[in-house]
Coordinates of C-alpha atoms in Angstrom, one line a residue:
M29 CA 37.4 -33.8 78.0
V30 CA 34.2 -35.0 76.4
I31 CA 31.5 -32.4 75.8
E32 CA 28.1 -33.8 75.8
K33 CA 25.7 -32.7 73.0
L34 CA 23.1 -30.6 74.5
P35 CA 19.6 -30.3 72.9
L36 CA 18.9 -27.0 71.1
P37 CA 16.5 -24.7 72.8
D38 CA 13.0 -24.9 71.5
E39 CA 12.6 -21.2 70.8
G40 CA 11.3 -21.4 67.2
T41 CA 12.8 -19.8 64.2
P42 CA 14.7 -16.5 64.7
T43 CA 12.8 -13.5 63.4
D44 CA 15.7 -12.5 61.0
A45 CA 16.2 -16.0 59.6
P46 CA 15.8 -16.5 55.8
P47 CA 12.6 -18.3 54.6
A48 CA 12.6 -22.0 54.1
Y49 CA 13.5 -23.3 50.6
D50 CA 10.1 -24.8 50.0
A51 CA 8.5 -21.6 50.9
L52 CA 10.2 -19.7 48.1
E53 CA 8.0 -18.7 45.1
P54 CA 8.9 -17.4 41.7
A55 CA 9.8 -13.7 41.4
A56 CA 6.4 -13.0 39.9
S57 CA 4.8 -13.9 43.3
S58 CA 6.0 -10.5 44.6
T59 CA 3.1 -9.1 42.7
S60 CA 0.0 -8.5 44.8
P61 CA -2.5 -11.4 44.7
Q62 CA -5.1 -9.1 43.0
L63 CA -2.8 -8.1 40.1
R64 CA -1.5 -11.7 39.8
S65 CA -5.1 -12.9 39.5
Q66 CA -5.8 -10.3 36.9
V67 CA -2.8 -11.3 34.7
E68 CA -3.7 -14.9 34.9
K69 CA -7.3 -14.1 34.0
N70 CA -6.2 -12.1 31.0
A71 CA -3.6 -14.5 29.7
P72 CA -2.6 -14.1 26.0
P73 CA -4.7 -16.0 23.5
P74 CA -3.5 -19.5 22.3
S75 CA -2.8 -18.1 18.8
L76 CA 0.3 -16.2 20.1
S77 CA 3.6 -18.0 19.8
A78 CA 5.4 -19.3 22.9
Q79 CA 8.0 -16.6 22.5
A80 CA 5.5 -13.8 22.5
A81 CA 3.2 -15.4 25.1
A82 CA 6.0 -15.9 27.5
A83 CA 6.6 -12.2 27.7
S84 CA 3.0 -11.0 27.3
R85 CA 0.6 -9.7 29.8
Q86 CA -2.8 -8.2 29.1
I87 CA -4.7 -5.9 31.5
T88 CA -8.0 -4.0 31.1
K89 CA -8.3 -0.4 31.9
G90 CA -11.8 0.9 31.6
N91 CA -13.2 -0.2 28.3
R92 CA -9.7 -0.6 26.6
T93 CA -7.4 -3.6 26.6
W94 CA -3.7 -3.0 26.8
W95 CA -1.0 -5.6 26.0
F96 CA 2.3 -5.4 27.8
A97 CA 4.9 -7.7 26.2
F98 CA 7.5 -6.5 28.5
G99 CA 7.9 -8.5 31.7
P100 CA 10.6 -8.1 34.3
S101 CA 13.2 -9.8 32.1
A102 CA 12.8 -7.3 29.2
R103 CA 15.3 -4.8 30.5
T104 CA 17.1 -3.7 27.4
T105 CA 16.1 -2.0 24.2
R106 CA 17.0 -5.2 22.3
E107 CA 14.7 -7.3 24.3
I108 CA 11.9 -4.8 23.9
K109 CA 12.4 -4.8 20.2
A110 CA 12.5 -8.6 20.0
T111 CA 9.3 -8.9 22.0
V112 CA 7.4 -6.3 19.9
L113 CA 8.5 -8.0 16.6
A114 CA 7.4 -11.4 18.1
L115 CA 3.9 -10.0 18.9
V116 CA 3.6 -8.4 15.5
R117 CA 4.7 -11.6 13.8
D118 CA 1.9 -13.5 15.5
L119 CA -0.6 -10.9 14.4
V120 CA 0.5 -11.3 10.8
K121 CA 0.3 -15.1 11.1
Q122 CA -3.3 -14.7 12.5
P123 CA -4.5 -11.6 10.7
D124 CA -8.1 -12.0 12.0
L125 CA -7.0 -11.7 15.6
S126 CA -9.6 -9.6 17.3
G127 CA -7.2 -8.0 19.7
A128 CA -4.9 -6.6 17.0
P129 CA -5.6 -2.9 17.6
S130 CA -5.0 -3.1 21.3
I131 CA -1.8 -5.1 20.8
L132 CA -0.4 -2.7 18.2
H133 CA -1.2 0.4 20.3
S134 CA 0.4 -1.1 23.4
C135 CA 3.5 -2.0 21.3
A136 CA 3.6 1.6 20.0
E137 CA 3.4 3.1 23.5
A138 CA 6.0 0.7 24.9
C139 CA 8.4 1.6 22.0
H140 CA 7.9 5.3 22.6
A141 CA 8.6 4.8 26.3
H142 CA 11.9 3.1 25.5
G143 CA 13.1 5.4 22.8
L144 CA 12.2 3.0 19.9
S145 CA 10.5 4.0 16.7
F146 CA 7.5 1.8 16.2
P147 CA 6.9 3.0 12.6
A148 CA 10.5 2.0 11.8
L149 CA 10.0 -1.5 13.4
L150 CA 6.9 -2.0 11.2
Q151 CA 9.0 -1.2 8.1
E152 CA 12.0 -3.2 9.1
P153 CA 12.7 -6.4 6.9
A154 CA 12.8 -8.6 10.0
M155 CA 10.4 -11.3 8.9
E156 CA 12.1 -13.6 6.3
G157 CA 13.6 -10.6 4.6
H158 CA 10.4 -8.6 4.5
S159 CA 8.5 -6.1 6.7
P160 CA 5.3 -7.0 8.6
I161 CA 3.3 -4.7 6.2
Y162 CA 4.5 -6.8 3.3
W163 CA 3.3 -10.1 4.9
A164 CA 0.0 -8.5 6.0
V165 CA -0.7 -7.7 2.4
I166 CA 0.3 -11.1 1.2
K167 CA -1.8 -12.8 3.9
R168 CA -4.8 -10.6 3.4
A169 CA -8.0 -12.4 2.4
A170 CA -9.4 -11.4 -1.0
D171 CA -12.8 -10.5 0.6
A172 CA -11.4 -8.5 3.5
D173 CA -13.0 -5.1 4.2
G174 CA -11.1 -1.9 4.7
Q175 CA -10.7 -2.4 8.5
D176 CA -8.1 -5.1 8.3
L177 CA -4.6 -5.6 9.6
V178 CA -3.1 -3.9 6.6
A179 CA -5.0 -0.7 7.5
A180 CA -4.1 -1.0 11.1
L181 CA -0.4 -1.3 10.4
L182 CA -0.3 1.5 7.8
A183 CA -2.0 3.8 10.3
L184 CA 0.8 3.3 12.7
A185 CA 3.7 3.0 10.3
A186 CA 3.5 6.4 8.6
P187 CA 5.6 8.0 7.1
L188 CA 6.5 5.2 4.8
S189 CA 10.0 4.9 3.3
E190 CA 10.6 4.4 -0.4
D191 CA 11.6 0.8 0.4
S192 CA 8.4 0.2 2.2
L193 CA 6.3 1.6 -0.7
S194 CA 8.2 -0.6 -3.1
E195 CA 7.4 -3.6 -0.9
I196 CA 3.7 -2.8 -0.8
R197 CA 3.7 -2.6 -4.6
L198 CA 5.5 -5.9 -4.8
A199 CA 3.0 -7.6 -2.4
C200 CA 0.0 -6.3 -4.3
L201 CA 1.6 -7.4 -7.5
Q202 CA 2.3 -10.9 -6.2
N203 CA -1.3 -11.2 -5.1
S204 CA -2.5 -9.7 -8.4
D205 CA -4.7 -7.6 -6.2
N206 CA -5.5 -4.4 -8.1
T207 CA -8.5 -3.7 -5.9
L208 CA -6.4 -3.4 -2.8
F209 CA -3.7 -1.6 -4.7
Q210 CA -6.3 1.1 -5.8
R211 CA -7.5 1.4 -2.2
L212 CA -4.0 1.9 -0.9
R213 CA -3.3 4.5 -3.6
R214 CA -6.2 6.5 -2.1
S215 CA -4.5 6.4 1.3
P216 CA -2.4 9.5 2.2
A217 CA 0.2 7.1 3.8
V218 CA 0.8 5.3 0.5
A219 CA 0.2 7.9 -2.2
P220 CA -0.2 11.4 -0.7
L221 CA -1.4 14.1 -3.0
T222 CA 0.9 16.8 -4.1
G223 CA 0.2 20.2 -2.6
T224 CA -1.2 21.4 -5.9
D225 CA -3.6 18.5 -6.3
E226 CA -4.7 18.7 -2.7
L227 CA -5.7 22.3 -3.3
L228 CA -7.3 21.5 -6.6
L229 CA -9.3 18.5 -5.5
G230 CA -10.1 19.3 -1.9
A231 CA -12.4 17.0 0.0
S232 CA -15.4 17.3 -2.3
V233 CA -13.9 15.8 -5.5
P234 CA -14.1 12.1 -5.8
P235 CA -10.8 10.2 -6.3
D236 CA -9.6 8.8 -9.6
A237 CA -11.0 5.4 -10.4
V238 CA -9.2 2.6 -12.2
D239 CA -11.0 -0.7 -12.8
V240 CA -9.2 -3.7 -14.5
Q241 CA -10.9 -6.6 -16.2
D242 CA -9.0 -9.5 -17.6
V243 CA -10.2 -10.8 -20.9
P244 CA -10.5 -14.6 -21.1
G245 CA -8.0 -16.3 -23.4
D246 CA -4.3 -16.9 -23.7
E247 CA -3.2 -13.6 -25.2
G248 CA -2.9 -11.8 -21.9
A249 CA -5.6 -9.3 -22.9
F250 CA -7.2 -6.8 -20.4
V251 CA -9.4 -3.7 -20.3
V252 CA -8.9 -0.8 -18.0
H253 CA -11.7 1.6 -17.3
I254 CA -10.5 5.0 -16.1
R255 CA -12.3 8.0 -14.6
I256 CA -10.3 11.2 -14.0
P257 CA -12.1 14.1 -12.2
V258 CA -11.2 17.8 -13.0
F259 CA -9.1 16.6 -15.9
Q260 CA -8.4 19.9 -17.7
R261 CA -7.6 22.0 -14.6
R262 CA -5.2 19.3 -13.3
M263 CA -3.4 19.2 -16.6
R264 CA -3.1 22.9 -16.9
V265 CA -2.1 23.5 -13.2
S266 CA -0.2 20.3 -12.2
G267 CA 1.0 19.3 -15.7
E268 CA 0.4 15.6 -15.0
V269 CA -2.3 13.1 -14.1
N270 CA -0.9 9.7 -13.3
M271 CA -2.8 6.4 -13.0
E272 CA -1.3 3.2 -11.8
F273 CA -2.8 -0.3 -11.9
I274 CA -2.0 -4.0 -11.8
A275 CA -2.9 -6.2 -14.8
R276 CA -1.6 -9.5 -16.1
G277 CA 1.2 -9.9 -13.5
R278 CA 2.6 -6.4 -14.0
L279 CA 2.5 -2.9 -12.6
W280 CA 1.5 -0.3 -15.1
A281 CA 1.4 3.5 -15.3
L282 CA -0.8 5.4 -17.7
S283 CA 0.0 9.1 -17.6
F284 CA -1.4 12.2 -19.2
L285 CA 1.2 15.0 -19.0
V286 CA 2.2 18.4 -20.4
L287 CA 5.8 18.4 -21.7
A288 CA 7.6 20.9 -19.5
S289 CA 10.8 21.2 -21.7
S290 CA 12.8 19.4 -24.3
H291 CA 14.7 17.7 -21.4
D292 CA 11.6 16.6 -19.4
V293 CA 12.9 13.6 -17.3
R294 CA 9.4 12.1 -17.2
V295 CA 9.5 11.3 -20.9
P296 CA 13.1 11.2 -22.1
H297 CA 14.1 11.2 -25.7
Q298 CA 11.0 13.1 -26.8
R299 CA 11.1 15.6 -29.7
H300 CA 7.8 17.2 -29.1
P301 CA 7.8 21.0 -28.4
P302 CA 7.3 22.1 -24.7
G303 CA 3.6 22.5 -23.8
T304 CA 2.5 19.4 -25.9
W305 CA -0.1 17.3 -24.2
L306 CA 1.0 13.6 -24.1
V307 CA -0.2 10.2 -23.0
A308 CA 2.3 7.7 -21.9
L309 CA 2.1 4.0 -21.0
A310 CA 5.0 2.4 -19.0
L311 CA 5.9 -0.5 -16.8
L312 CA 6.8 0.1 -13.2
E313 CA 9.2 -1.7 -10.9
H314 CA 9.0 -5.5 -10.2
S315 CA 7.4 -6.0 -13.7
P316 CA 8.9 -8.4 -16.3
P317 CA 9.3 -7.1 -19.9
T318 CA 6.6 -7.7 -22.4
W319 CA 5.2 -7.0 -25.8
I320 CA 2.3 -4.7 -25.7
D321 CA -0.3 -3.7 -28.3
S322 CA -2.9 -1.3 -26.9
R323 CA -5.4 1.4 -27.8
L324 CA -6.7 4.3 -25.6
I325 CA -10.4 4.9 -26.4
I326 CA -12.3 8.1 -25.3
E327 CA -16.0 8.3 -26.2
E328 CA -18.3 11.3 -25.9
P329 CA -20.0 10.9 -22.6
A330 CA -23.7 10.8 -22.2
D331 CA -23.6 13.7 -19.7
A332 CA -21.6 16.1 -22.0
P333 CA -22.4 19.8 -21.5
P334 CA -25.4 20.8 -23.6
A335 CA -24.8 22.8 -26.8
H336 CA -27.2 24.8 -29.0
P337 CA -27.8 23.9 -31.6
K338 CA -27.3 20.3 -30.7
P339 CA -24.3 19.0 -32.6
R340 CA -23.9 15.6 -34.3
P341 CA -22.3 12.9 -32.2
K342 CA -18.5 13.1 -32.2
P343 CA -16.4 10.2 -33.4
T344 CA -14.6 8.1 -30.8
I345 CA -11.0 9.1 -30.0
S346 CA -8.6 6.2 -30.6
L347 CA -4.9 6.5 -29.8
R348 CA -2.7 3.5 -30.6
L349 CA -0.1 2.8 -27.9
T350 CA 2.3 0.2 -29.3
R351 CA 5.8 -0.3 -30.7
P352 CA 7.9 -3.0 -32.4
A353 CA 9.9 -3.7 -29.3
Q354 CA 9.3 -5.0 -25.8
L355 CA 8.4 -2.7 -23.0
T356 CA 10.7 -2.9 -19.9
A357 CA 10.5 -1.7 -16.4
P358 CA 12.9 1.0 -15.1
A359 CA 16.3 -0.2 -13.8
Y360 CA 16.0 2.3 -11.0
R361 CA 13.0 3.0 -8.8
G362 CA 11.1 6.2 -9.7
R363 CA 12.6 6.5 -13.2
R364 CA 10.7 5.8 -16.4
N365 CA 13.4 5.4 -19.1
D366 CA 11.1 3.3 -21.3
A367 CA 7.6 4.2 -22.2
I368 CA 5.3 4.4 -25.2
V369 CA 4.5 8.1 -25.7
V370 CA 1.9 9.6 -28.0
S371 CA 0.9 13.2 -28.5
L372 CA -2.8 14.1 -28.2
G373 CA -2.1 16.3 -31.2
D374 CA -1.8 13.2 -33.4
S375 CA -5.6 13.0 -33.3
L376 CA -7.7 16.1 -34.1
M377 CA -10.4 14.9 -31.7
A378 CA -7.9 14.0 -28.9
N379 CA -6.4 17.5 -29.3
S380 CA -9.7 19.0 -28.4
L381 CA -9.3 17.7 -24.8
Q382 CA -7.3 20.9 -24.2
Y383 CA -10.2 23.2 -25.1
N384 CA -12.9 24.6 -22.8
G385 CA -16.2 23.0 -23.4
S386 CA -14.8 19.8 -25.0
S387 CA -17.6 17.4 -25.7
Y388 CA -15.4 14.6 -24.5
L389 CA -15.5 15.8 -20.9
G390 CA -18.5 15.2 -18.8
A391 CA -20.5 17.9 -17.1
D392 CA -18.4 17.4 -14.0
E393 CA -15.2 18.0 -15.9
C394 CA -14.5 14.3 -15.7
L395 CA -12.7 12.3 -18.4
H396 CA -13.8 8.7 -19.0
A397 CA -11.4 6.6 -21.0
R398 CA -10.8 2.9 -21.7
L399 CA -7.5 1.2 -22.4
E400 CA -7.7 -2.1 -24.4
A401 CA -4.5 -4.1 -24.4
R402 CA -3.0 -7.5 -25.1
L403 CA 0.4 -8.7 -24.3
A404 CA 1.4 -9.7 -27.8
K405 CA 3.7 -8.5 -30.6
P406 CA 1.8 -6.0 -32.7
D407 CA 0.6 -7.6 -35.9
G408 CA -0.9 -4.5 -37.6
A409 CA -4.5 -5.5 -37.1
E410 CA -6.9 -2.7 -36.2
C411 CA -8.7 -4.8 -33.6
I412 CA -6.9 -5.1 -30.2
I413 CA -9.7 -7.1 -28.5
C414 CA -12.0 -8.7 -31.0

């Protein structure tokens, strides 16, 4: 029996039939037209990489801009982490990106929402073996002001680990940027004051100042101008005033300290009695060894406390800091097993820095000193920088 093919009834498409193939849209089309239009309008800037841009969305809420680098596909912690690092990497590649604060704060909030530590991510060596903070310091323009990407990252990365602090030192050293290094040392995130110094100095006392000037020539000579507020009280109460600086491709520490005991780990192998006031010059980590011939000079300041009758001008204090062997950096971070150490008692005038009313301290109890140095083998000459 032959069954004739009857025409299908012309009743249209059933109401429960699936949509036609050409009517299908990407998954993103499930978003309302208004939100879809807003996302397209606020597309990521061209400076972002394809990896970061593919997962980024920017929306504006009030007068703040928020970046969401976490599209529907970013379902796992690993994907969230990868997207955050991609965005931060792009910020480091383009450190003048105007949207950096908004991007960083959105990344921080997203990490918090997904149980990730944003400070830990900023300190992770995930960019060619280094952290984003390291690269931000390396890429920083020499004339950048204080409100740059480095400051933005440090504000969100605290507390910093010892490894991160070491990387920041290394980056400043590789850039020979003592100006940035001094600014970072005034930051609580990088060099927080001890509890004792915080109480002593408070908010009204200006910070220590260290200014380095290279001397033209091939001998590696430099001059360091130092200002230390509240010098005597800090020595008596804290027992140490430590200055760090970058000069001639090396990290240096110039310290004034009171010997605590015959086994004081800050200055090992010393035979001075406890309570002796000392000055020490040492290399810090990342620094190659070097010969050093230097002199610490302290002159009577013009604003010394008045005395009656007015005394004759005091001679300049001059302490020679040198030795017949190269100075080396510590093998382990935080240790100073190699330093040039001189007692202030070796000079009658230098010893007077311990006494109330010393004419070598300014009216504001401030010590002004100058370190003149050259990276050369000592030759016995009196003049360091002639």
